[in-house]
mmCIF file of C-alpha atoms and ligand atoms in Angstrom:
data_model
loop_
_atom_site.group_PDB
_atom_site.id
_atom_site.type_symbol
_atom_site.label_atom_id
_atom_site.label_comp_id
_atom_site.label_asym_id
_atom_site.label_seq_id
_atom_site.Cartn_x
_atom_site.Cartn_y
_atom_site.Cartn_z
ATOM 1 C CA MET T 1 51.831 261.661 153.870
ATOM 2 C CA ALA T 2 55.461 261.337 154.517
ATOM 3 C CA VAL T 3 56.912 259.582 157.599
ATOM 4 C CA ARG T 4 59.865 261.088 158.803
ATOM 5 C CA SER T 5 62.282 259.647 161.646
ATOM 6 C CA VAL T 6 64.010 261.989 164.149
ATOM 7 C CA PHE T 7 67.151 260.590 165.636
ATOM 8 C CA ARG T 8 69.256 262.526 168.338
ATOM 9 C CA PHE T 9 72.796 261.796 169.048
ATOM 10 C CA VAL T 10 73.980 262.390 172.538
ATOM 11 C CA ASN T 11 77.732 261.947 173.763
ATOM 12 C CA TRP T 12 78.106 260.892 177.277
ATOM 13 C CA VAL T 13 81.541 261.202 179.432
ATOM 14 C CA LEU T 14 81.819 259.504 182.792
ATOM 15 C CA LEU T 15 83.522 261.823 185.343
ATOM 16 C CA LEU T 16 84.807 261.153 189.238
ATOM 17 C CA ASP T 17 81.949 262.731 191.070
ATOM 18 C CA THR T 18 83.047 264.212 194.344
ATOM 19 C CA SER T 19 79.995 266.083 195.487
ATOM 20 C CA GLY T 20 79.083 263.206 197.546
ATOM 21 C CA SER T 21 81.237 260.531 199.555
ATOM 22 C CA PRO T 22 85.099 260.819 198.893
ATOM 23 C CA PRO T 23 86.937 257.760 197.580
ATOM 24 C CA ILE T 24 86.872 255.002 200.445
ATOM 25 C CA PHE T 25 89.934 252.657 200.767
ATOM 26 C CA GLU T 26 89.945 249.270 202.197
ATOM 27 C CA LEU T 27 92.288 246.380 202.343
ATOM 28 C CA GLU T 28 91.438 242.426 202.393
ATOM 29 C CA CYS T 29 93.700 239.818 203.410
ATOM 30 C CA ILE T 30 93.729 237.321 200.320
ATOM 31 C CA SER T 31 94.649 234.198 202.795
ATOM 32 C CA CYS T 32 91.805 234.580 205.360
ATOM 33 C CA GLY T 33 89.170 237.191 203.912
ATOM 34 C CA THR T 34 89.231 239.471 206.861
ATOM 35 C CA SER T 35 89.454 242.982 205.889
ATOM 36 C CA SER T 36 90.316 246.525 207.627
ATOM 37 C CA GLU T 37 87.755 249.073 208.323
ATOM 38 C CA ALA T 38 86.551 251.182 205.274
ATOM 39 C CA SER T 39 88.268 254.711 205.556
ATOM 40 C CA GLU T 40 88.437 257.885 203.556
ATOM 41 C CA ALA T 41 92.350 257.836 203.984
ATOM 42 C CA PRO T 42 94.434 254.707 203.169
ATOM 43 C CA ASP T 43 96.656 255.049 206.299
ATOM 44 C CA GLY T 44 93.966 253.107 208.513
ATOM 45 C CA PRO T 45 93.517 250.124 206.113
ATOM 46 C CA GLN T 46 97.544 249.945 205.668
ATOM 47 C CA GLU T 47 98.095 250.048 209.387
ATOM 48 C CA TRP T 48 95.525 247.307 209.796
ATOM 49 C CA ALA T 49 97.344 245.234 207.198
ATOM 50 C CA LEU T 50 100.571 245.518 208.625
ATOM 51 C CA LYS T 51 99.571 244.517 212.111
ATOM 52 C CA HIS T 52 97.380 241.631 210.737
ATOM 53 C CA ALA T 53 100.635 240.489 208.621
ATOM 54 C CA GLY T 54 102.446 240.632 212.226
ATOM 55 C CA ARG T 55 99.722 238.714 213.942
ATOM 56 C CA SER T 56 99.081 235.940 211.578
ATOM 57 C CA GLY T 57 101.766 235.972 209.091
ATOM 58 C CA HIS T 58 99.303 236.717 206.141
ATOM 59 C CA GLU T 59 101.249 238.732 203.701
ATOM 60 C CA MET T 60 98.848 239.154 200.594
ATOM 61 C CA PHE T 61 96.071 241.934 200.488
ATOM 62 C CA ARG T 62 93.766 243.102 198.085
ATOM 63 C CA ALA T 63 93.081 246.836 197.806
ATOM 64 C CA VAL T 64 89.449 247.858 197.545
ATOM 65 C CA HIS T 65 88.978 251.429 196.449
ATOM 66 C CA THR T 66 85.593 252.829 195.994
ATOM 67 C CA SER T 67 84.713 256.152 194.047
ATOM 68 C CA SER T 68 81.540 257.465 192.753
ATOM 69 C CA PHE T 69 81.121 258.283 188.886
ATOM 70 C CA ARG T 70 78.599 260.460 187.351
ATOM 71 C CA ALA T 71 77.460 259.992 183.465
ATOM 72 C CA THR T 72 76.923 263.502 181.898
ATOM 73 C CA ARG T 73 75.950 264.410 178.465
ATOM 74 C CA THR T 74 78.412 266.513 176.872
ATOM 75 C CA GLU T 75 76.855 267.707 173.587
ATOM 76 C CA VAL T 76 73.670 267.341 171.520
ATOM 77 C CA ARG T 77 74.053 267.046 167.839
ATOM 78 C CA PRO T 78 71.044 267.469 165.873
ATOM 79 C CA SER T 79 70.467 264.803 163.213
ATOM 80 C CA PRO T 80 70.990 265.829 159.610
ATOM 81 C CA PRO T 81 67.546 266.882 158.021
HETATM 82 ZN ZN1 ZN F 101 94.623 236.935 207.092
#
């Protein structure tokens, strides 16, 4: 009786998924750790950062950008016999 193994090789690709939530933007002050509201557009967080800089003198901010990605199989290649 012969034993035979079957291998299946699959390629995957990671793609930006726009079917759910759109990208979310947020800015965080590096000096004190406070952050803007999360927003679907960068305008709100940028305005918050400028106001925060004016009130506190803190000048450095970290941008947080959250997006969803989906792993998808691209092809199925049968293994050689
Ligand atoms: Zn600050």
